């Protein structure tokens, strides 16, 4: 099997499995005061420290969630609701949401719902360039209108094509305008250094870095508005009620800890990605790599082979034991035209051929070679069909 779909989920690292197995054996609720509870609490808080370090933040700023989808929802609904006046007359109501056109659906859909639920909030989508990078001029103009009342969402790097976003520039513009910044750092975590001081809300997911599915975090600046969306007990400073996911946080912490010293892994992944792209272009010169001119994550290649549709390619590659995703968003097993490729101005016919190879800790050169060989074979087959 050749698994090149780490941006969908990265297989569980053995170190994470050990940490989780150990945590499962503890048998205490982190909120209990007895010895079992204290042992469980120690594991959760150790994980919180490790996840905070990955984000460049402090442990008390980390709220564990059920994943990045929940964290993005919590940030968007929580910020807008938390900015309502209440007793704090200093609070400024958020009335504008500006989100980049290449955000994940857990940001886009949540932002739409926020604008529906709070009718005084207006949502605007910020364009990206043809190279998959946010248009800073458009952000500057938007912030002129939204000054002091806006929440901006720009991801650290895109999950489909890997383009890195100019977060330092975005942050400067947002700060100058007195607005708030949400950064979805899911695909970027562990691949680039994250600097939480640039933003107000930062989102992570454990399963994209070799931790378990169903664990994530929202990292929040202390003064940033945030109303809890899950109420019940007073867990996690009252910001996210519910007994913490003990094995999930242990596995998340273990993955974050490995990545604190992840330079070797990053170099290896970069080498695999570069080899994949070079071999692909050498064998199939008409292949298009999306966002190629932009700085990109070491782990992600969004590409298309004109004439070879993603649907055909994914099924045929699977028969060869090669696993990838469509560049088109593939949620609930359905392929549809990718909003990311549409935002780049890629025409529909080429976008329908969009594929994504994503590399991670378990990827090998053998996987890369098998993927290229399978693609070359499919392209030949597609050509022969055309000629017949
Ligand atoms: N944001 C991005 C950029 C993602 O790629 C994903 C996962 N596809 C998510 C958020 C949602 O993460 P989770 O699966 O942890 O809910």
Short mmCIF file of C-alpha atoms and ligand atoms in Angstrom, two decimals, residues 67-69 72 104 106 155 159 184 186-187 205 207-208, ligand 1:
data_model
loop_
_atom_site.label_atom_id
_atom_site.label_comp_id
_atom_site.label_asym_id
_atom_site.label_seq_id
_atom_site.Cartn_x
_atom_site.Cartn_y
_atom_site.Cartn_z
CA UNK A 67 -11.01 18.32 16.32
CA UNK A 68 -10.34 21.31 14.13
CA UNK A 69 -13.92 21.51 12.86
CA UNK A 72 -13.07 26.63 14.01
CA UNK A 104 -11.56 24.92 4.82
CA UNK A 106 -15.33 24.25 8.66
CA UNK A 155 -5.26 29.84 7.08
CA UNK A 159 -4.69 21.96 2.66
CA UNK A 184 -6.46 27.62 10.77
CA UNK A 186 -4.17 22.41 10.52
CA UNK A 187 -2.02 21.44 7.50
CA UNK A 205 -5.96 18.97 14.58
CA UNK A 207 -4.86 13.49 13.21
CA UNK A 208 -3.08 15.58 10.60
N1 LIG B 1 -9.08 22.75 8.62
C1 LIG B 1 -8.35 22.22 7.63
C2 LIG B 1 -7.48 23.10 6.82
C3 LIG B 1 -8.41 20.85 7.36
O1 LIG B 1 -7.68 20.33 6.37
C4 LIG B 1 -9.26 20.04 8.16
C5 LIG B 1 -9.38 18.54 7.90
N2 LIG B 1 -9.72 18.19 6.59
C6 LIG B 1 -10.01 20.64 9.17
C7 LIG B 1 -9.89 21.99 9.38
C8 LIG B 1 -10.93 19.84 10.04
O2 LIG B 1 -10.21 19.02 10.91
P1 LIG B 1 -10.87 17.86 11.77
O3 LIG B 1 -10.89 16.65 10.90
O4 LIG B 1 -9.96 17.70 12.96
O5 LIG B 1 -12.22 18.31 12.18
#
